């Protein structure tokens, strides 16, 4: 298991979760959205299955580790070598679209991450908002904006999903 | 000794050394066969694999003794064409005891790292102690990459 935190704010916000989970697996931080860009991710949690030869077997796919079917799939994958080959043959790999708007969104998102790192939060948010306008279905960018502008709704106790719903309604009303 | 005529996209191809027959299967000399389909072969040290790459699409082939592996015979690496060609978007159009015809299939343009069966693109990210880790560090074990966030 390789856990990857897609957190623009870096290891500082990730560490508490790794600790709470008492994780024995490795956690990496994708602060600059490297995997988001490579795999055209729009949301999390997402999973990718890689076999022992380094081949992509399945995914990226939306993953819920509380789901019984997912657990069964993973257990079978680990125990049955022919299942690995079957999953590869069956895999409907997502096609990457060469959309210049998405490419620009990725570039602006990454620029904003760098600006945030050097303390220019205002300018970072400007870039992130432009990125979201170019790639409106990108929840990684959307939630990252919320988390930086309203940290209390994310980092003081539990994540406040009620607040997120209100926020979304307000944003949609403004459009 | 039987000879095998190889035709790729309508052009006859000469391989050096020539293909070998083993247990009723024709095996291609890996280096020159790869070249004929615009692919390169590498043997990463200690990996037990031959890695064939066409542009940025890479396929691993286990080094071994069976006709589905990359096999060493008299110092030369051989492999079965069926194992290689389909993965690179070719199709074996016809095959007889002394001729094999291979044609290019149409492939939709996709990001190499996203196609099942190909090597996932390597990446480097930092762990919580600031130590860089690579996806290739996890070779040899099945890995579930689980992407999440604090928000």
PDB file of C-alpha atoms in Angstrom:
ATOM      1  CA  UNK A   1       0.000   0.000   0.000  1.00  0.00           C
ATOM      2  CA  UNK A   2       1.432   3.334  -1.031  1.00  0.00           C
ATOM      3  CA  UNK A   3      -0.612   6.214   0.330  1.00  0.00           C
ATOM      4  CA  UNK A   4      -0.249   9.501  -1.499  1.00  0.00           C
ATOM      5  CA  UNK A   5      -1.609  12.726  -0.057  1.00  0.00           C
ATOM      6  CA  UNK A   6      -2.586  15.191  -2.773  1.00  0.00           C
ATOM      7  CA  UNK A   7      -2.014  18.163  -0.462  1.00  0.00           C
ATOM      8  CA  UNK A   8      -0.736  21.472  -1.868  1.00  0.00           C
ATOM      9  CA  UNK A   9       0.054  22.574   1.672  1.00  0.00           C
ATOM     10  CA  UNK A  10       2.594  19.766   2.074  1.00  0.00           C
ATOM     11  CA  UNK A  11       3.677  17.336   4.780  1.00  0.00           C
ATOM     12  CA  UNK A  12       2.505  19.551   7.654  1.00  0.00           C
ATOM     13  CA  UNK A  13      -1.213  18.918   7.006  1.00  0.00           C
ATOM     14  CA  UNK A  14      -0.640  15.280   6.018  1.00  0.00           C
ATOM     15  CA  UNK A  15       1.357  14.072   9.012  1.00  0.00           C
ATOM     16  CA  UNK A  16      -1.509  14.187  11.561  1.00  0.00           C
ATOM     17  CA  UNK A  17      -3.605  11.818   9.383  1.00  0.00           C
ATOM     18  CA  UNK A  18      -0.736   9.376   8.900  1.00  0.00           C
ATOM     19  CA  UNK A  19      -0.276   9.383  12.701  1.00  0.00           C
ATOM     20  CA  UNK A  20      -3.982   8.863  13.462  1.00  0.00           C
ATOM     21  CA  UNK A  21      -4.071   5.889  11.103  1.00  0.00           C
ATOM     22  CA  UNK A  22      -1.035   4.400  12.900  1.00  0.00           C
ATOM     23  CA  UNK A  23       0.057   3.610   9.393  1.00  0.00           C
ATOM     24  CA  UNK A  24       2.613   0.904   8.770  1.00  0.00           C
ATOM     25  CA  UNK A  25       2.572   1.723   5.068  1.00  0.00           C
ATOM     26  CA  UNK A  26       4.478   4.542   3.448  1.00  0.00           C
ATOM     27  CA  UNK A  27       2.838   7.926   2.898  1.00  0.00           C
ATOM     28  CA  UNK A  28       4.166  10.211   0.185  1.00  0.00           C
ATOM     29  CA  UNK A  29       3.184  13.830  -0.396  1.00  0.00           C
ATOM     30  CA  UNK A  30       2.230  14.975  -3.886  1.00  0.00           C
ATOM     31  CA  UNK A  31       2.437  18.666  -3.127  1.00  0.00           C
ATOM     32  CA  UNK A  32       2.832  19.742  -6.757  1.00  0.00           C
ATOM     33  CA  UNK A  33       0.000  17.656  -8.254  1.00  0.00           C
ATOM     34  CA  UNK A  34       2.404  15.466 -10.240  1.00  0.00           C
ATOM     35  CA  UNK A  35       0.048  12.477 -10.219  1.00  0.00           C
ATOM     36  CA  UNK A  36      -2.979  14.695 -10.724  1.00  0.00           C
ATOM     37  CA  UNK A  37      -1.473  15.874 -13.990  1.00  0.00           C
ATOM     38  CA  UNK A  38      -0.073  12.447 -15.017  1.00  0.00           C
ATOM     39  CA  UNK A  39      -3.354  10.625 -14.481  1.00  0.00           C
ATOM     40  CA  UNK A  40      -5.756  13.490 -15.204  1.00  0.00           C
ATOM     41  CA  UNK A  41      -7.310  13.178 -11.722  1.00  0.00           C
ATOM     42  CA  UNK A  42     -10.321  15.293 -10.814  1.00  0.00           C
ATOM     43  CA  UNK A  43     -11.100  13.943  -7.339  1.00  0.00           C
ATOM     44  CA  UNK A  44      -9.953  11.729  -4.504  1.00  0.00           C
ATOM     45  CA  UNK A  45      -9.863   9.079  -3.154  1.00  0.00           C
ATOM     46  CA  UNK A  46      -8.635   7.291  -6.260  1.00  0.00           C
ATOM     47  CA  UNK A  47      -6.655   4.052  -6.551  1.00  0.00           C
ATOM     48  CA  UNK A  48      -4.178   2.579  -9.020  1.00  0.00           C
ATOM     49  CA  UNK A  49      -3.134  -1.089  -8.986  1.00  0.00           C
ATOM     50  CA  UNK A  50       0.428  -1.858 -10.119  1.00  0.00           C
ATOM     51  CA  UNK A  51       1.754  -5.428 -10.351  1.00  0.00           C
ATOM     52  CA  UNK A  52       5.149  -6.711  -9.256  1.00  0.00           C
ATOM     53  CA  UNK A  53       6.597  -6.067 -12.739  1.00  0.00           C
ATOM     54  CA  UNK A  54       5.610  -2.406 -12.520  1.00  0.00           C
ATOM     55  CA  UNK A  55       2.735  -2.725 -14.999  1.00  0.00           C
ATOM     56  CA  UNK A  56      -0.459  -0.720 -14.683  1.00  0.00           C
ATOM     57  CA  UNK A  57      -3.189  -3.270 -13.911  1.00  0.00           C
ATOM     58  CA  UNK A  58      -6.241  -1.190 -13.059  1.00  0.00           C
ATOM     59  CA  UNK A  59      -7.135   2.423 -12.651  1.00  0.00           C
ATOM     60  CA  UNK A  60      -7.036   5.146 -11.800  1.00  0.00           C
ATOM     61  CA  UNK A  61     -10.445   4.327 -10.366  1.00  0.00           C
ATOM     62  CA  UNK A  62     -12.641   5.816  -7.678  1.00  0.00           C
ATOM     63  CA  UNK A  63     -11.973   3.720  -4.580  1.00  0.00           C
ATOM     64  CA  UNK A  64     -13.845   3.135  -1.342  1.00  0.00           C
ATOM     65  CA  UNK A  65     -11.912   0.882   1.000  1.00  0.00           C
ATOM     66  CA  UNK A  66     -15.018   0.371   3.117  1.00  0.00           C
ATOM     67  CA  UNK A  67     -16.699  -1.337   0.167  1.00  0.00           C
ATOM     68  CA  UNK A  68     -16.953  -5.149   0.420  1.00  0.00           C
ATOM     69  CA  UNK A  69     -16.539  -5.665  -3.352  1.00  0.00           C
ATOM     70  CA  UNK A  70     -13.327  -3.635  -3.341  1.00  0.00           C
ATOM     71  CA  UNK A  71     -11.866  -5.714  -0.495  1.00  0.00           C
ATOM     72  CA  UNK A  72     -12.762  -8.949  -2.325  1.00  0.00           C
ATOM     73  CA  UNK A  73     -11.164  -7.645  -5.540  1.00  0.00           C
ATOM     74  CA  UNK A  74      -7.948  -6.674  -3.768  1.00  0.00           C
ATOM     75  CA  UNK A  75      -7.728  -9.962  -1.864  1.00  0.00           C
ATOM     76  CA  UNK A  76      -8.248 -11.959  -5.052  1.00  0.00           C
ATOM     77  CA  UNK A  77      -5.635  -9.833  -6.825  1.00  0.00           C
ATOM     78  CA  UNK A  78      -3.082 -10.622  -4.136  1.00  0.00           C
ATOM     79  CA  UNK A  79      -3.754 -14.346  -4.016  1.00  0.00           C
ATOM     80  CA  UNK A  80      -4.562 -15.354  -7.620  1.00  0.00           C
ATOM     81  CA  UNK A  81      -1.854 -14.698 -10.277  1.00  0.00           C
ATOM     82  CA  UNK A  82      -4.175 -15.327 -13.241  1.00  0.00           C
ATOM     83  CA  UNK A  83      -6.518 -12.643 -11.905  1.00  0.00           C
ATOM     84  CA  UNK A  84      -3.783 -10.058 -12.470  1.00  0.00           C
ATOM     85  CA  UNK A  85      -3.653 -10.885 -16.201  1.00  0.00           C
ATOM     86  CA  UNK A  86      -7.431 -10.894 -16.437  1.00  0.00           C
ATOM     87  CA  UNK A  87      -7.693  -7.428 -14.902  1.00  0.00           C
ATOM     88  CA  UNK A  88      -5.126  -6.113 -17.393  1.00  0.00           C
ATOM     89  CA  UNK A  89      -7.066  -7.541 -20.353  1.00  0.00           C
ATOM     90  CA  UNK A  90     -10.334  -6.129 -19.007  1.00  0.00           C
ATOM     91  CA  UNK A  91      -9.039  -2.722 -18.129  1.00  0.00           C
ATOM     92  CA  UNK A  92     -10.847   0.127 -19.746  1.00  0.00           C
ATOM     93  CA  UNK A  93      -8.039   2.636 -19.356  1.00  0.00           C
ATOM     94  CA  UNK A  94      -9.244   6.213 -19.200  1.00  0.00           C
ATOM     95  CA  UNK A  95      -8.243   8.039 -22.353  1.00  0.00           C
ATOM     96  CA  UNK A  96      -6.279  11.225 -21.743  1.00  0.00           C
ATOM     97  CA  UNK A  97      -7.719  14.090 -23.709  1.00  0.00           C
ATOM     98  CA  UNK A  98      -5.367  16.763 -25.003  1.00  0.00           C
ATOM     99  CA  UNK A  99      -7.495  19.681 -23.847  1.00  0.00           C
ATOM    100  CA  UNK A 100      -5.565  22.980 -23.845  1.00  0.00           C
ATOM    101  CA  UNK A 101      -7.888  24.382 -21.152  1.00  0.00           C
ATOM    102  CA  UNK A 102      -7.032  21.481 -18.839  1.00  0.00           C
ATOM    103  CA  UNK A 103      -3.331  21.907 -19.627  1.00  0.00           C
ATOM    104  CA  UNK A 104      -3.548  25.589 -18.707  1.00  0.00           C
ATOM    105  CA  UNK A 105      -5.516  24.728 -15.554  1.00  0.00           C
ATOM    106  CA  UNK A 106      -2.735  22.316 -14.491  1.00  0.00           C
ATOM    107  CA  UNK A 107      -0.087  24.960 -15.148  1.00  0.00           C
ATOM    108  CA  UNK A 108      -1.948  27.629 -13.146  1.00  0.00           C
ATOM    109  CA  UNK A 109      -2.652  25.177 -10.330  1.00  0.00           C
ATOM    110  CA  UNK A 110       1.048  24.318 -10.086  1.00  0.00           C
ATOM    111  CA  UNK A 111       2.026  27.997 -10.278  1.00  0.00           C
ATOM    112  CA  UNK A 112      -0.349  28.709  -7.385  1.00  0.00           C
ATOM    113  CA  UNK A 113       1.257  25.936  -5.338  1.00  0.00           C
ATOM    114  CA  UNK A 114       4.665  27.559  -5.768  1.00  0.00           C
ATOM    115  CA  UNK A 115       3.243  31.007  -4.885  1.00  0.00           C
ATOM    116  CA  UNK A 116       1.670  29.569  -1.739  1.00  0.00           C
ATOM    117  CA  UNK A 117       4.993  27.972  -0.772  1.00  0.00           C
ATOM    118  CA  UNK A 118       6.754  31.358  -0.897  1.00  0.00           C
ATOM    119  CA  UNK A 119       4.060  33.059   1.150  1.00  0.00           C
ATOM    120  CA  UNK A 120       2.115  34.802  -1.634  1.00  0.00           C
ATOM    121  CA  UNK A 121      -1.280  33.444  -0.668  1.00  0.00           C
ATOM    122  CA  UNK A 122      -3.357  36.148  -2.399  1.00  0.00           C
ATOM    123  CA  UNK A 123      -1.647  35.619  -5.739  1.00  0.00           C
ATOM    124  CA  UNK A 124      -1.864  31.853  -5.292  1.00  0.00           C
ATOM    125  CA  UNK A 125      -5.644  32.035  -4.864  1.00  0.00           C
ATOM    126  CA  UNK A 126      -5.955  34.165  -8.013  1.00  0.00           C
ATOM    127  CA  UNK A 127      -4.159  31.462 -10.016  1.00  0.00           C
ATOM    128  CA  UNK A 128      -6.155  28.662  -8.407  1.00  0.00           C
ATOM    129  CA  UNK A 129      -9.458  30.390  -9.210  1.00  0.00           C
ATOM    130  CA  UNK A 130      -8.364  30.818 -12.826  1.00  0.00           C
ATOM    131  CA  UNK A 131      -7.395  27.119 -12.876  1.00  0.00           C
ATOM    132  CA  UNK A 132     -10.809  26.103 -11.567  1.00  0.00           C
ATOM    133  CA  UNK A 133     -12.582  28.279 -14.125  1.00  0.00           C
ATOM    134  CA  UNK A 134     -10.677  26.401 -16.865  1.00  0.00           C
ATOM    135  CA  UNK A 135     -11.320  22.952 -15.370  1.00  0.00           C
ATOM    136  CA  UNK A 136     -14.549  23.322 -13.370  1.00  0.00           C
ATOM    137  CA  UNK A 137     -14.976  19.577 -12.731  1.00  0.00           C
ATOM    138  CA  UNK A 138     -11.618  19.408 -10.956  1.00  0.00           C
ATOM    139  CA  UNK A 139     -12.436  18.774  -7.297  1.00  0.00           C
ATOM    140  CA  UNK A 140      -8.778  18.582  -6.323  1.00  0.00           C
ATOM    141  CA  UNK A 141      -8.399  22.270  -7.218  1.00  0.00           C
ATOM    142  CA  UNK A 142     -11.830  23.200  -5.847  1.00  0.00           C
ATOM    143  CA  UNK A 143     -11.324  21.581  -2.441  1.00  0.00           C
ATOM    144  CA  UNK A 144      -7.759  22.849  -2.213  1.00  0.00           C
ATOM    145  CA  UNK A 145      -9.044  26.444  -2.563  1.00  0.00           C
ATOM    146  CA  UNK A 146     -11.589  25.836   0.199  1.00  0.00           C
ATOM    147  CA  UNK A 147      -9.016  24.219   2.509  1.00  0.00           C
ATOM    148  CA  UNK A 148      -6.598  27.131   2.229  1.00  0.00           C
ATOM    149  CA  UNK A 149      -9.227  29.891   2.492  1.00  0.00           C
ATOM    150  CA  UNK A 150     -11.274  28.244   5.242  1.00  0.00           C
ATOM    151  CA  UNK A 151      -8.872  26.073   7.252  1.00  0.00           C
ATOM    152  CA  UNK A 152     -11.227  25.910  10.237  1.00  0.00           C
ATOM    153  CA  UNK A 153     -13.714  23.917   8.154  1.00  0.00           C
ATOM    154  CA  UNK A 154     -11.046  21.272   7.521  1.00  0.00           C
ATOM    155  CA  UNK A 155      -8.420  21.280  10.215  1.00  0.00           C
ATOM    156  CA  UNK A 156     -10.306  22.085  13.417  1.00  0.00           C
ATOM    157  CA  UNK A 157     -11.778  18.720  14.331  1.00  0.00           C
ATOM    158  CA  UNK A 158     -13.616  16.867  11.572  1.00  0.00           C
ATOM    159  CA  UNK A 159     -14.053  18.036   7.991  1.00  0.00           C
ATOM    160  CA  UNK A 160     -17.311  20.006   7.862  1.00  0.00           C
ATOM    161  CA  UNK A 161     -19.300  18.605   4.937  1.00  0.00           C
ATOM    162  CA  UNK A 162     -22.369  20.667   5.849  1.00  0.00           C
ATOM    163  CA  UNK A 163     -20.315  23.793   5.285  1.00  0.00           C
ATOM    164  CA  UNK A 164     -19.093  22.445   1.932  1.00  0.00           C
ATOM    165  CA  UNK A 165     -22.662  21.899   0.761  1.00  0.00           C
ATOM    166  CA  UNK A 166     -23.601  25.482   1.700  1.00  0.00           C
ATOM    167  CA  UNK A 167     -20.483  26.795   0.036  1.00  0.00           C
ATOM    168  CA  UNK A 168     -21.292  24.964  -3.196  1.00  0.00           C
ATOM    169  CA  UNK A 169     -24.866  26.289  -3.173  1.00  0.00           C
ATOM    170  CA  UNK A 170     -23.611  29.834  -2.651  1.00  0.00           C
ATOM    171  CA  UNK A 171     -21.095  29.494  -5.477  1.00  0.00           C
ATOM    172  CA  UNK A 172     -23.695  28.112  -7.867  1.00  0.00           C
ATOM    173  CA  UNK A 173     -26.122  30.900  -6.961  1.00  0.00           C
ATOM    174  CA  UNK A 174     -23.461  33.466  -7.834  1.00  0.00           C
ATOM    175  CA  UNK A 175     -22.987  32.052 -11.362  1.00  0.00           C
TER     176      UNK A 175
ATOM    177  CA  UNK B   1      16.806 -26.146 -41.124  1.00  0.00           C
ATOM    178  CA  UNK B   2      13.677 -24.132 -41.700  1.00  0.00           C
ATOM    179  CA  UNK B   3      13.802 -20.510 -42.687  1.00  0.00           C
ATOM    180  CA  UNK B   4      11.211 -17.957 -41.653  1.00  0.00           C
ATOM    181  CA  UNK B   5      10.174 -15.086 -43.931  1.00  0.00           C
ATOM    182  CA  UNK B   6       9.143 -12.062 -41.923  1.00  0.00           C
ATOM    183  CA  UNK B   7       6.983  -9.348 -43.439  1.00  0.00           C
ATOM    184  CA  UNK B   8       6.186  -6.215 -41.445  1.00  0.00           C
ATOM    185  CA  UNK B   9       3.664  -3.759 -42.937  1.00  0.00           C
ATOM    186  CA  UNK B  10       4.207  -5.324 -46.344  1.00  0.00           C
ATOM    187  CA  UNK B  11       8.007  -5.080 -46.215  1.00  0.00           C
ATOM    188  CA  UNK B  12      10.262  -8.163 -45.970  1.00  0.00           C
ATOM    189  CA  UNK B  13      12.549  -7.907 -42.951  1.00  0.00           C
ATOM    190  CA  UNK B  14      15.931  -9.551 -42.507  1.00  0.00           C
ATOM    191  CA  UNK B  15      16.877 -10.347 -38.918  1.00  0.00           C
ATOM    192  CA  UNK B  16      20.421 -10.951 -37.743  1.00  0.00           C
ATOM    193  CA  UNK B  17      20.840 -13.565 -36.398  1.00  0.00           C
ATOM    194  CA  UNK B  18      17.876 -15.325 -38.059  1.00  0.00           C
ATOM    195  CA  UNK B  19      14.850 -16.554 -36.047  1.00  0.00           C
ATOM    196  CA  UNK B  20      15.131 -19.911 -34.264  1.00  0.00           C
ATOM    197  CA  UNK B  21      12.562 -22.645 -33.954  1.00  0.00           C
ATOM    198  CA  UNK B  22      12.041 -24.037 -30.441  1.00  0.00           C
ATOM    199  CA  UNK B  23       9.338 -26.525 -29.376  1.00  0.00           C
ATOM    200  CA  UNK B  24       7.341 -25.723 -32.494  1.00  0.00           C
ATOM    201  CA  UNK B  25       7.471 -21.970 -31.871  1.00  0.00           C
ATOM    202  CA  UNK B  26       9.459 -19.437 -33.859  1.00  0.00           C
ATOM    203  CA  UNK B  27      11.571 -17.181 -31.646  1.00  0.00           C
ATOM    204  CA  UNK B  28      12.829 -13.779 -32.808  1.00  0.00           C
ATOM    205  CA  UNK B  29      16.271 -12.397 -31.939  1.00  0.00           C
ATOM    206  CA  UNK B  30      15.158  -9.708 -29.530  1.00  0.00           C
ATOM    207  CA  UNK B  31      17.548  -6.901 -30.490  1.00  0.00           C
ATOM    208  CA  UNK B  32      17.030  -6.886 -34.248  1.00  0.00           C
ATOM    209  CA  UNK B  33      13.319  -7.738 -34.035  1.00  0.00           C
ATOM    210  CA  UNK B  34      12.744  -4.802 -31.682  1.00  0.00           C
ATOM    211  CA  UNK B  35      14.573  -2.513 -34.071  1.00  0.00           C
ATOM    212  CA  UNK B  36      12.284  -3.602 -36.909  1.00  0.00           C
ATOM    213  CA  UNK B  37       9.221  -2.406 -34.955  1.00  0.00           C
ATOM    214  CA  UNK B  38      10.991   0.801 -33.795  1.00  0.00           C
ATOM    215  CA  UNK B  39      11.512  -0.453 -30.261  1.00  0.00           C
ATOM    216  CA  UNK B  40      14.625  -0.630 -28.048  1.00  0.00           C
ATOM    217  CA  UNK B  41      15.601  -3.301 -25.522  1.00  0.00           C
ATOM    218  CA  UNK B  42      17.259  -2.736 -22.183  1.00  0.00           C
ATOM    219  CA  UNK B  43      18.245  -5.103 -19.399  1.00  0.00           C
ATOM    220  CA  UNK B  44      18.008  -3.177 -16.065  1.00  0.00           C
ATOM    221  CA  UNK B  45      20.568  -4.712 -13.739  1.00  0.00           C
ATOM    222  CA  UNK B  46      19.228  -7.145 -11.162  1.00  0.00           C
ATOM    223  CA  UNK B  47      15.656  -6.882 -12.456  1.00  0.00           C
ATOM    224  CA  UNK B  48      15.450 -10.319 -14.099  1.00  0.00           C
ATOM    225  CA  UNK B  49      13.680  -8.606 -16.991  1.00  0.00           C
ATOM    226  CA  UNK B  50      14.185  -7.349 -20.490  1.00  0.00           C
ATOM    227  CA  UNK B  51      12.407  -4.023 -20.985  1.00  0.00           C
ATOM    228  CA  UNK B  52      11.225  -3.126 -24.498  1.00  0.00           C
ATOM    229  CA  UNK B  53      10.366   0.489 -25.183  1.00  0.00           C
ATOM    230  CA  UNK B  54       8.698   2.058 -28.177  1.00  0.00           C
ATOM    231  CA  UNK B  55       8.869   5.833 -27.650  1.00  0.00           C
ATOM    232  CA  UNK B  56       7.651   6.128 -24.045  1.00  0.00           C
ATOM    233  CA  UNK B  57       5.642   2.892 -24.008  1.00  0.00           C
ATOM    234  CA  UNK B  58       7.526   0.188 -22.149  1.00  0.00           C
ATOM    235  CA  UNK B  59       6.796  -3.506 -21.697  1.00  0.00           C
ATOM    236  CA  UNK B  60       8.625  -5.844 -19.337  1.00  0.00           C
ATOM    237  CA  UNK B  61       9.523  -9.382 -20.421  1.00  0.00           C
ATOM    238  CA  UNK B  62      10.633 -11.879 -17.792  1.00  0.00           C
ATOM    239  CA  UNK B  63      13.996 -13.506 -18.440  1.00  0.00           C
ATOM    240  CA  UNK B  64      13.468 -17.258 -18.368  1.00  0.00           C
ATOM    241  CA  UNK B  65      13.304 -20.592 -20.117  1.00  0.00           C
ATOM    242  CA  UNK B  66       9.802 -20.724 -21.468  1.00  0.00           C
ATOM    243  CA  UNK B  67       8.565 -19.544 -24.874  1.00  0.00           C
ATOM    244  CA  UNK B  68       6.611 -16.735 -23.192  1.00  0.00           C
ATOM    245  CA  UNK B  69       9.808 -15.345 -21.652  1.00  0.00           C
ATOM    246  CA  UNK B  70      12.848 -13.610 -23.076  1.00  0.00           C
ATOM    247  CA  UNK B  71      15.190 -16.558 -23.475  1.00  0.00           C
ATOM    248  CA  UNK B  72      18.956 -16.685 -23.871  1.00  0.00           C
ATOM    249  CA  UNK B  73      20.229 -19.177 -26.443  1.00  0.00           C
ATOM    250  CA  UNK B  74      23.976 -19.318 -27.244  1.00  0.00           C
ATOM    251  CA  UNK B  75      24.490 -15.827 -25.873  1.00  0.00           C
ATOM    252  CA  UNK B  76      21.646 -14.219 -27.881  1.00  0.00           C
ATOM    253  CA  UNK B  77      18.285 -13.112 -26.427  1.00  0.00           C
ATOM    254  CA  UNK B  78      15.190 -14.447 -28.174  1.00  0.00           C
ATOM    255  CA  UNK B  79      11.459 -14.005 -27.651  1.00  0.00           C
ATOM    256  CA  UNK B  80       8.235 -15.089 -29.279  1.00  0.00           C
ATOM    257  CA  UNK B  81       6.752 -12.457 -31.643  1.00  0.00           C
ATOM    258  CA  UNK B  82       3.222 -13.041 -30.343  1.00  0.00           C
ATOM    259  CA  UNK B  83       4.259 -11.908 -26.894  1.00  0.00           C
ATOM    260  CA  UNK B  84       5.747  -8.651 -28.184  1.00  0.00           C
ATOM    261  CA  UNK B  85       3.771  -7.419 -31.176  1.00  0.00           C
ATOM    262  CA  UNK B  86       0.264  -7.075 -29.781  1.00  0.00           C
ATOM    263  CA  UNK B  87       1.478  -4.980 -26.899  1.00  0.00           C
ATOM    264  CA  UNK B  88       2.971  -2.468 -29.344  1.00  0.00           C
ATOM    265  CA  UNK B  89      -0.112  -2.146 -31.489  1.00  0.00           C
ATOM    266  CA  UNK B  90       0.801  -4.663 -34.149  1.00  0.00           C
ATOM    267  CA  UNK B  91      -1.191  -7.658 -35.256  1.00  0.00           C
ATOM    268  CA  UNK B  92      -0.008 -11.014 -36.591  1.00  0.00           C
ATOM    269  CA  UNK B  93      -2.014 -11.067 -39.799  1.00  0.00           C
ATOM    270  CA  UNK B  94      -0.945 -14.523 -40.901  1.00  0.00           C
ATOM    271  CA  UNK B  95       1.439 -17.231 -39.813  1.00  0.00           C
ATOM    272  CA  UNK B  96       2.523 -20.409 -41.574  1.00  0.00           C
ATOM    273  CA  UNK B  97       5.448 -22.755 -40.998  1.00  0.00           C
ATOM    274  CA  UNK B  98       7.787 -20.520 -42.995  1.00  0.00           C
ATOM    275  CA  UNK B  99       6.232 -17.049 -43.065  1.00  0.00           C
ATOM    276  CA  UNK B 100       4.883 -14.535 -40.589  1.00  0.00           C
ATOM    277  CA  UNK B 101       3.083 -11.316 -41.579  1.00  0.00           C
ATOM    278  CA  UNK B 102       2.822  -8.492 -39.074  1.00  0.00           C
ATOM    279  CA  UNK B 103       0.811  -5.309 -39.586  1.00  0.00           C
ATOM    280  CA  UNK B 104       0.334  -2.123 -37.578  1.00  0.00           C
ATOM    281  CA  UNK B 105      -3.022  -1.811 -35.883  1.00  0.00           C
ATOM    282  CA  UNK B 106      -4.566   1.625 -35.315  1.00  0.00           C
ATOM    283  CA  UNK B 107      -3.955   2.812 -31.773  1.00  0.00           C
ATOM    284  CA  UNK B 108      -5.847   5.661 -30.198  1.00  0.00           C
ATOM    285  CA  UNK B 109      -3.499   8.307 -28.876  1.00  0.00           C
ATOM    286  CA  UNK B 110      -3.255   7.934 -25.125  1.00  0.00           C
ATOM    287  CA  UNK B 111      -0.849   8.822 -22.366  1.00  0.00           C
ATOM    288  CA  UNK B 112       1.638   5.937 -22.167  1.00  0.00           C
ATOM    289  CA  UNK B 113       1.449   5.731 -18.428  1.00  0.00           C
ATOM    290  CA  UNK B 114      -2.291   5.138 -18.575  1.00  0.00           C
ATOM    291  CA  UNK B 115      -2.452   1.984 -20.660  1.00  0.00           C
ATOM    292  CA  UNK B 116      -2.997  -1.278 -18.819  1.00  0.00           C
ATOM    293  CA  UNK B 117      -0.254  -3.839 -19.406  1.00  0.00           C
ATOM    294  CA  UNK B 118       2.426  -1.185 -19.960  1.00  0.00           C
ATOM    295  CA  UNK B 119       4.875  -0.097 -17.300  1.00  0.00           C
ATOM    296  CA  UNK B 120       3.312   2.647 -15.224  1.00  0.00           C
ATOM    297  CA  UNK B 121       5.354   5.860 -15.609  1.00  0.00           C
ATOM    298  CA  UNK B 122       7.854   6.165 -12.807  1.00  0.00           C
ATOM    299  CA  UNK B 123       7.419   9.109 -10.462  1.00  0.00           C
ATOM    300  CA  UNK B 124       9.336  10.538  -7.489  1.00  0.00           C
ATOM    301  CA  UNK B 125       7.620  11.977  -4.433  1.00  0.00           C
ATOM    302  CA  UNK B 126       8.814  12.850  -0.928  1.00  0.00           C
ATOM    303  CA  UNK B 127       7.823  10.821   2.125  1.00  0.00           C
ATOM    304  CA  UNK B 128       6.970  12.356   5.494  1.00  0.00           C
ATOM    305  CA  UNK B 129      10.649  12.343   6.508  1.00  0.00           C
ATOM    306  CA  UNK B 130      11.577  14.288   3.400  1.00  0.00           C
ATOM    307  CA  UNK B 131      13.138  11.260   1.702  1.00  0.00           C
ATOM    308  CA  UNK B 132      12.441  10.942  -2.056  1.00  0.00           C
ATOM    309  CA  UNK B 133      10.730   7.678  -3.016  1.00  0.00           C
ATOM    310  CA  UNK B 134      10.184   6.334  -6.533  1.00  0.00           C
ATOM    311  CA  UNK B 135       7.368   4.148  -7.807  1.00  0.00           C
ATOM    312  CA  UNK B 136      10.067   1.796  -9.110  1.00  0.00           C
ATOM    313  CA  UNK B 137      11.200   1.250  -5.473  1.00  0.00           C
ATOM    314  CA  UNK B 138       8.105  -0.920  -5.077  1.00  0.00           C
ATOM    315  CA  UNK B 139       8.954  -3.314  -7.953  1.00  0.00           C
ATOM    316  CA  UNK B 140       8.774  -6.932  -6.907  1.00  0.00           C
ATOM    317  CA  UNK B 141       5.530  -6.505  -4.928  1.00  0.00           C
ATOM    318  CA  UNK B 142       2.012  -5.674  -5.958  1.00  0.00           C
ATOM    319  CA  UNK B 143       1.200  -2.086  -5.008  1.00  0.00           C
ATOM    320  CA  UNK B 144      -2.057  -0.251  -4.438  1.00  0.00           C
ATOM    321  CA  UNK B 145      -1.468   3.462  -4.944  1.00  0.00           C
ATOM    322  CA  UNK B 146      -4.085   5.170  -2.807  1.00  0.00           C
ATOM    323  CA  UNK B 147      -4.516   8.884  -3.465  1.00  0.00           C
ATOM    324  CA  UNK B 148      -6.297  10.941  -0.794  1.00  0.00           C
ATOM    325  CA  UNK B 149      -5.998  14.377   0.859  1.00  0.00           C
ATOM    326  CA  UNK B 150      -6.335  16.059   4.225  1.00  0.00           C
ATOM    327  CA  UNK B 151      -9.339  17.943   2.922  1.00  0.00           C
TER     328      UNK B 151
END
